[in-house]
Coordinates of C-alpha atoms in Angstrom, one line a residue:
M1467 CA 8.7 3.5 21.6
D1468 CA 7.1 6.6 20.1
V1469 CA 9.1 9.4 20.6
S1470 CA 7.6 11.4 17.0
H1471 CA 7.1 15.0 16.7
T1472 CA 9.6 15.7 19.3
I1473 CA 12.6 17.8 18.9
L1474 CA 15.5 15.7 20.3
E1475 CA 18.9 16.9 21.1
D1476 CA 22.1 15.1 20.9
V1477 CA 21.9 14.7 24.8
D1478 CA 18.5 13.1 24.1
I1479 CA 19.9 10.8 20.9
L1480 CA 22.7 9.6 23.6
A1481 CA 19.8 8.6 26.0
L1482 CA 18.0 6.8 23.6
S1483 CA 21.0 4.8 22.3
H1484 CA 22.0 4.1 26.0
I1485 CA 17.9 2.6 26.3
L1486 CA 17.9 0.7 22.9
K1487 CA 21.3 -0.9 24.0
Q1488 CA 19.7 -2.4 26.5
L1489 CA 17.0 -4.3 24.8
P1490 CA 18.3 -7.4 22.5
V1491 CA 15.2 -6.7 20.0
V1492 CA 12.9 -4.0 20.1
Q1493 CA 9.3 -4.1 18.2
K1494 CA 8.9 -0.6 17.4
V1495 CA 10.5 3.0 17.7
D1496 CA 9.1 5.7 15.7
L1497 CA 10.9 8.8 15.4
S1498 CA 8.7 10.4 12.6
S1499 CA 9.1 14.2 12.5
C1500 CA 11.7 14.8 14.8
Q1501 CA 14.2 16.8 12.9
L1502 CA 16.8 14.3 13.1
S1503 CA 20.2 15.6 12.0
G1504 CA 22.8 13.1 9.7
T1505 CA 25.0 13.0 12.7
Q1506 CA 22.2 12.1 15.0
L1507 CA 20.9 9.3 12.9
S1508 CA 24.7 8.2 12.5
T1509 CA 24.7 7.9 16.3
L1510 CA 22.0 5.7 16.7
S1511 CA 23.0 3.5 13.7
P1512 CA 24.7 0.7 15.9
V1513 CA 21.3 0.1 18.0
L1514 CA 18.7 0.6 15.1
P1515 CA 19.1 -3.0 13.5
R1516 CA 17.8 -4.4 16.4
V1517 CA 14.2 -2.4 15.9
V1518 CA 11.8 -4.4 14.1
D1519 CA 9.2 -1.7 12.8
L1520 CA 11.7 1.4 12.3
V1521 CA 10.0 4.5 11.5
L1522 CA 12.0 7.7 10.4
F1523 CA 9.0 9.4 8.6
S1524 CA 9.9 13.2 7.8
N1525 CA 13.4 13.1 8.7
S1526 CA 16.4 14.4 6.1
V1527 CA 18.3 11.1 6.2
D1528 CA 21.2 12.0 4.0
S1529 CA 23.7 9.5 2.2
P1530 CA 26.4 9.1 5.2
A1531 CA 23.8 8.1 7.4
M1532 CA 22.4 5.5 5.2
D1533 CA 25.8 4.7 4.7
D1534 CA 26.4 4.2 8.8
L1535 CA 23.2 2.3 8.7
A1536 CA 24.1 -0.2 6.1
A1537 CA 27.5 -1.0 7.2
V1538 CA 26.2 -1.8 10.9
C1539 CA 23.7 -4.0 9.5
S1540 CA 26.1 -5.7 7.1
E1541 CA 28.3 -6.3 10.3
S1542 CA 25.9 -7.4 12.7
R1543 CA 23.8 -9.3 10.0
P1544 CA 22.9 -12.5 12.2
S1545 CA 21.4 -10.4 14.9
V1546 CA 19.7 -8.1 12.7
H1547 CA 15.8 -7.9 13.4
M1548 CA 14.8 -4.8 11.3
Q1549 CA 11.4 -6.0 9.4
K1550 CA 9.8 -2.5 8.6
L1551 CA 12.0 0.7 7.2
N1552 CA 9.5 3.7 6.5
L1553 CA 11.7 6.5 5.1
S1554 CA 8.9 8.2 3.6
L1555 CA 9.6 12.4 2.9
C1556 CA 13.4 11.9 3.9
S1557 CA 14.8 13.8 1.3
M1558 CA 16.3 10.9 -0.2
Y1559 CA 17.9 11.0 -3.9
G1560 CA 20.8 10.1 -5.7
E1561 CA 23.0 7.1 -6.5
V1562 CA 24.7 7.0 -3.1
A1563 CA 21.7 7.1 -1.4
A1564 CA 20.0 4.4 -3.5
K1565 CA 23.2 2.1 -3.1
S1566 CA 23.1 2.6 0.6
L1567 CA 19.7 1.6 0.8
A1568 CA 20.1 -1.5 -1.4
S1569 CA 22.9 -2.3 1.1
V1570 CA 20.3 -1.9 4.2
V1571 CA 17.7 -4.2 2.3
A1572 CA 20.2 -7.1 1.5
S1573 CA 21.7 -7.1 4.8
T1574 CA 18.1 -7.5 6.9
H1575 CA 14.9 -9.4 6.5
L1576 CA 13.4 -6.5 5.4
G1577 CA 9.8 -6.8 4.4
H1578 CA 8.2 -3.4 4.4
L1579 CA 9.9 -0.5 2.4
D1580 CA 8.2 2.5 2.8
L1581 CA 9.8 5.5 0.5
T1582 CA 6.7 7.5 -0.2
G1583 CA 7.4 11.0 -0.8
N1584 CA 10.8 11.2 -1.8
T1585 CA 10.1 13.5 -4.8
R1586 CA 14.0 14.1 -6.2
F1587 CA 14.7 10.2 -5.8
G1588 CA 13.3 9.8 -9.6
N1589 CA 14.3 7.6 -12.3
Q1590 CA 18.0 7.8 -11.5
G1591 CA 17.5 6.8 -7.7
L1592 CA 14.9 3.8 -9.0
A1593 CA 17.5 2.6 -11.5
S1594 CA 20.4 2.7 -8.8
L1595 CA 18.5 1.0 -6.1
A1596 CA 17.5 -1.6 -8.8
A1597 CA 20.9 -2.3 -9.9
A1598 CA 22.5 -2.4 -6.3
L1599 CA 20.1 -4.8 -5.4
P1600 CA 21.6 -8.2 -5.1
E1601 CA 19.6 -11.2 -6.7
E1602 CA 16.6 -12.5 -5.1
C1603 CA 16.0 -10.3 -2.0
S1604 CA 13.0 -12.5 -1.2
S1605 CA 12.1 -11.1 2.0
V1606 CA 10.7 -7.5 0.6
T1607 CA 6.7 -8.1 0.2
W1608 CA 5.6 -4.5 0.4
L1609 CA 7.5 -1.5 -1.7
S1610 CA 6.1 2.0 -1.9
V1611 CA 7.5 4.3 -4.4
A1612 CA 4.6 6.3 -4.7
N1613 CA 5.0 10.3 -5.3
C1614 CA 9.0 9.7 -5.8
G1615 CA 9.1 12.0 -9.0
L1616 CA 9.2 8.8 -11.5
Q1617 CA 9.0 10.0 -15.2
P1618 CA 8.3 8.3 -18.6
G1619 CA 11.3 6.0 -19.4
C1620 CA 11.8 4.3 -15.9
A1621 CA 10.1 1.2 -17.4
V1622 CA 13.6 -1.0 -17.5
A1623 CA 14.6 0.0 -13.9
L1624 CA 10.9 -0.9 -12.6
G1625 CA 11.3 -4.4 -14.0
Q1626 CA 14.7 -4.7 -12.9
L1627 CA 13.4 -4.0 -9.5
V1628 CA 10.6 -6.2 -9.6
N1629 CA 12.8 -9.0 -10.8
K1630 CA 14.7 -9.2 -7.9
L1631 CA 11.9 -9.1 -5.6
P1632 CA 10.1 -12.2 -6.4
K1633 CA 7.9 -12.0 -3.3
L1634 CA 6.3 -8.7 -3.6
D1635 CA 3.0 -8.8 -2.9
E1636 CA 1.8 -5.1 -2.7
L1637 CA 3.4 -2.3 -4.9
H1638 CA 2.6 1.4 -4.6
L1639 CA 3.7 3.9 -7.8
E1640 CA 0.5 6.4 -6.9
Y1641 CA 1.3 9.7 -7.8
N1642 CA 4.5 9.6 -9.9
C1643 CA 4.3 10.7 -13.8
L1644 CA 4.2 7.0 -15.6
A1645 CA 3.3 6.4 -18.9
N1646 CA 1.3 3.7 -20.4
S1647 CA 4.6 2.1 -21.7
D1648 CA 6.5 2.1 -18.6
V1649 CA 3.6 0.4 -17.0
E1650 CA 2.5 -2.1 -20.1
N1651 CA 6.1 -3.5 -19.6
L1652 CA 5.7 -3.6 -16.1
L1653 CA 2.5 -5.6 -16.1
E1654 CA 4.4 -8.2 -18.7
E1655 CA 6.9 -9.0 -15.7
L1656 CA 4.3 -9.1 -13.3
S1657 CA 1.9 -11.6 -15.1
S1658 CA 3.8 -14.5 -13.9
R1659 CA 4.0 -13.5 -10.0
H1660 CA 1.5 -13.6 -7.3
L1661 CA 1.7 -9.6 -6.9
R1662 CA -1.9 -9.4 -5.2
H1663 CA -1.8 -5.4 -5.1
L1664 CA -0.7 -3.0 -7.8
H1665 CA -1.4 1.1 -7.3
L1666 CA -1.5 3.0 -10.6
D1667 CA -3.5 5.8 -8.8
N1668 CA -2.9 9.2 -10.2
N1669 CA -0.5 8.7 -12.9
H1670 CA -0.8 9.9 -16.6
L1671 CA -2.4 6.6 -18.0
D1672 CA -5.2 6.3 -20.4
D1673 CA -7.4 4.3 -22.5
G1674 CA -4.1 2.4 -24.4
V1675 CA -3.1 0.4 -21.3
V1676 CA -6.3 -1.5 -20.8
D1677 CA -5.3 -4.0 -22.8
S1678 CA -2.4 -4.7 -21.0
L1679 CA -4.3 -4.8 -17.8
C1680 CA -6.6 -7.1 -19.0
E1681 CA -3.5 -9.5 -20.7
C1682 CA -1.8 -9.6 -17.4
L1683 CA -4.5 -10.5 -15.3
S1684 CA -5.7 -13.1 -18.4
V1685 CA -1.5 -14.8 -18.4
R1686 CA -1.8 -15.0 -14.6
Q1687 CA -5.1 -17.3 -14.9
S1688 CA -3.5 -19.3 -17.5
L1689 CA -0.2 -19.7 -15.5
F1690 CA -1.7 -20.9 -12.4
R1691 CA -3.8 -23.5 -14.2
T1692 CA -1.0 -24.6 -16.2
S1693 CA 1.1 -25.3 -13.0
G1694 CA -2.0 -27.2 -11.5
G1695 CA -3.8 -24.8 -9.9
T1696 CA -7.6 -25.9 -9.6
S1697 CA -9.0 -23.0 -8.0
P1698 CA -9.0 -19.3 -9.3
A1699 CA -5.6 -17.6 -9.1
P1700 CA -5.0 -15.4 -6.1
P1701 CA -6.9 -12.1 -6.4
C1702 CA -4.9 -9.4 -8.0
F1703 CA -6.2 -5.7 -7.3
I1704 CA -5.1 -3.0 -9.8
Y1705 CA -6.3 0.6 -8.6
I1706 CA -6.3 3.1 -11.6
H1707 CA -8.2 5.9 -9.6
G1708 CA -7.1 9.4 -11.2
N1709 CA -5.6 8.8 -14.4
R1710 CA -7.1 9.5 -17.7
M1711 CA -9.3 6.6 -18.4
S1712 CA -12.6 7.3 -20.0
E1713 CA -15.6 5.6 -18.4
A1714 CA -16.7 4.3 -21.6
V1715 CA -13.6 1.9 -21.5
L1716 CA -13.9 1.3 -18.0
D1717 CA -17.6 -0.1 -18.1
G1718 CA -15.7 -2.1 -21.0
L1719 CA -13.6 -3.8 -18.7
I1720 CA -16.6 -5.8 -17.2
A1721 CA -17.3 -7.5 -20.0
R1722 CA -14.2 -8.5 -20.8
K1723 CA -13.4 -12.4 -20.7
S1724 CA -9.9 -11.9 -19.2
L1725 CA -11.2 -10.4 -16.3
C1726 CA -11.9 -12.9 -13.7
S1727 CA -14.2 -12.4 -10.7
N1728 CA -11.6 -12.0 -8.3
D1729 CA -9.9 -9.2 -10.3
F1730 CA -11.0 -5.8 -9.8
V1731 CA -10.1 -2.2 -11.4
Y1732 CA -10.9 0.6 -9.5
Q1733 CA -11.3 4.4 -10.8
G1734 CA -12.3 7.5 -9.0
A1735 CA -15.9 6.8 -7.0
R1736 CA -16.7 3.3 -8.8
F1737 CA -15.6 -0.2 -8.2
I1738 CA -15.8 -2.2 -11.7
A1739 CA -15.5 -6.1 -11.3
K1740 CA -16.9 -8.6 -13.8
N1741 CA -19.9 -8.7 -11.9
R1742 CA -21.2 -5.5 -10.1
V1743 CA -21.5 -5.6 -6.4
E1744 CA -25.0 -6.3 -5.5
K1745 CA -26.2 -8.0 -2.6
R1746 CA -26.2 -11.7 -3.8
N1747 CA -22.3 -11.3 -4.3
L1748 CA -21.1 -8.8 -1.7
S1749 CA -21.1 -11.4 0.8
A1750 CA -18.4 -13.3 -1.1
L1751 CA -16.4 -10.3 -1.1
I1752 CA -16.5 -9.6 2.5
Q1753 CA -15.6 -13.1 3.1
R1754 CA -12.8 -12.8 0.9
H1755 CA -11.7 -9.5 2.9
G1756 CA -13.1 -9.8 6.4
G1757 CA -14.9 -6.5 6.1
A1758 CA -11.6 -4.5 4.9
F1759 CA -12.9 -2.6 1.9
H1760 CA -9.9 0.3 2.6
N1761 CA -9.1 2.2 -0.4
F1762 CA -11.1 0.5 -3.1
A1763 CA -15.0 0.6 -2.0
S1764 CA -17.3 3.7 -3.1
N1765 CA -20.5 5.7 -2.7
S1766 CA -21.7 3.1 -5.3
M1767 CA -21.4 0.3 -3.0
M1768 CA -22.8 2.0 0.7
S1769 CA -26.5 0.8 -0.7
S1770 CA -25.3 -2.7 -1.1
V1771 CA -23.1 -2.6 2.3
G1772 CA -26.1 -1.2 4.3
D1773 CA -28.3 -3.9 2.7
Y1774 CA -25.8 -6.7 3.5
L1775 CA -25.3 -5.2 7.7
R1776 CA -29.2 -5.2 7.7
D1777 CA -29.6 -9.3 7.6
D1778 CA -25.8 -9.9 8.9
R1779 CA -25.5 -11.5 12.3
H1780 CA -21.6 -12.1 12.0
L1781 CA -19.4 -9.3 10.9
V1782 CA -17.9 -7.1 13.5
Y1783 CA -15.7 -5.0 11.6
I1784 CA -15.6 -2.8 8.6
D1785 CA -13.0 -0.9 7.4
L1786 CA -14.1 1.9 4.6
G1787 CA -11.0 4.2 5.2
R1788 CA -10.0 6.0 1.9
C1789 CA -13.0 4.8 -0.1
H1790 CA -13.9 8.7 -1.4
I1791 CA -17.3 8.3 0.5
S1792 CA -19.2 11.4 1.0
D1793 CA -22.2 12.3 2.9
D1794 CA -24.3 10.7 0.2
G1795 CA -22.9 7.4 0.8
I1796 CA -23.1 7.5 4.5
L1797 CA -26.8 8.4 4.1
M1798 CA -27.2 4.9 1.7
L1799 CA -25.1 3.2 4.1
C1800 CA -27.2 4.1 7.2
N1801 CA -30.4 3.9 5.3
G1802 CA -29.5 0.5 3.6
G1803 CA -28.9 -1.1 7.0
L1804 CA -26.7 0.1 9.6
R1805 CA -28.9 1.2 11.8
H1806 CA -30.5 -2.0 12.1
N1807 CA -27.1 -3.9 12.8
K1808 CA -26.9 -5.5 16.0
C1809 CA -23.5 -7.2 16.2
L1810 CA -21.1 -4.6 14.5
Q1811 CA -18.3 -3.2 17.0
Y1812 CA -15.9 -1.6 14.8
L1813 CA -16.6 0.9 11.9
S1814 CA -13.8 2.8 10.3
V1815 CA -14.5 5.9 7.7
C1816 CA -11.3 7.6 8.3
N1817 CA -10.1 10.0 5.4
N1818 CA -13.1 9.8 3.3
C1819 CA -15.2 13.7 2.3
I1820 CA -17.6 12.8 4.9
H1821 CA -18.9 16.6 6.3
L1822 CA -20.7 17.5 9.4
P1823 CA -24.2 16.1 7.9
G1824 CA -22.7 12.8 7.1
F1825 CA -21.2 12.7 10.4
V1826 CA -24.8 13.6 12.1
T1827 CA -26.4 10.9 10.1
L1828 CA -23.7 8.3 10.8
L1829 CA -24.1 9.3 14.9
E1830 CA -27.5 8.7 14.8
A1831 CA -27.6 5.4 13.0
I1832 CA -25.4 4.3 15.6
V1833 CA -27.3 5.6 18.5
T1834 CA -30.3 4.3 16.7
G1835 CA -28.8 0.6 16.6

């Protein structure tokens, strides 16, 4: 059910609440940018726990509304179906809102929590959320506190939060002001965990944090082998685009023994790995990700991707979204082999730096192919 970008009057809220009451489970309700008031959210609260995927993006979610939602979730815990909650750009801040949010998490099967863009949440909100969460919130696997106003000194709260989310698979910390010491402490906590994606883009990190990155990856491998694993540890992707690391240090990461072939570090328009991505190992990369390069490919990879597509007879899907690809990258992709591929059915290049010449080149390649 999508009512996003619609200004809802009180009578509309009552009608929506009545409709949702008739349904035992609702897969998704998108209320993005509906300018909901706290009172309207409180009116909807009794029926929201039965929504599997609830999107409240870009509304003003105040503490009383979160309190009401937390109370309803707690009272109806056996019948709560909520698994995804998007509270990005919801002006959440302060200890009260964080505690209410922790109650919602504790009373649901929430696996996906998005707090992106709550710039006033800050260190205090993070510390309050971490303190209020019960031990072992095992359901949460995806968490974003990107652009939440985190400042140097949040290491303790970050560590406490991660400790209470043992199944966390992906953590977004982009566009904050983390210091090297915050990340170093976080990496110590994460080295023994199975987190696969850590997003540290656009913070204030410099060359001093590189040793901790390598140590974290090395410890993961050692612990995995000690526990009886015979194959490499699960892939760990650490995204560090837009920080203050020098190119020389990033190039040095390639030679580090602690960096295994399935551990990658991404900086700007470069994709750094133990082995540079060439045609001979690109096939293994595609097999592992099924063509999903979203957010970690780059211009420098496009020639290799094009070469792969020239000979491939199986790949039907490639996602190159948010890869900082420019017109030059599109030209390399098309000239490399896209125009000769006969089996690709879906290609996504959304949220890149492509202008009209690049799109013309891409369309010509698609028509030709």
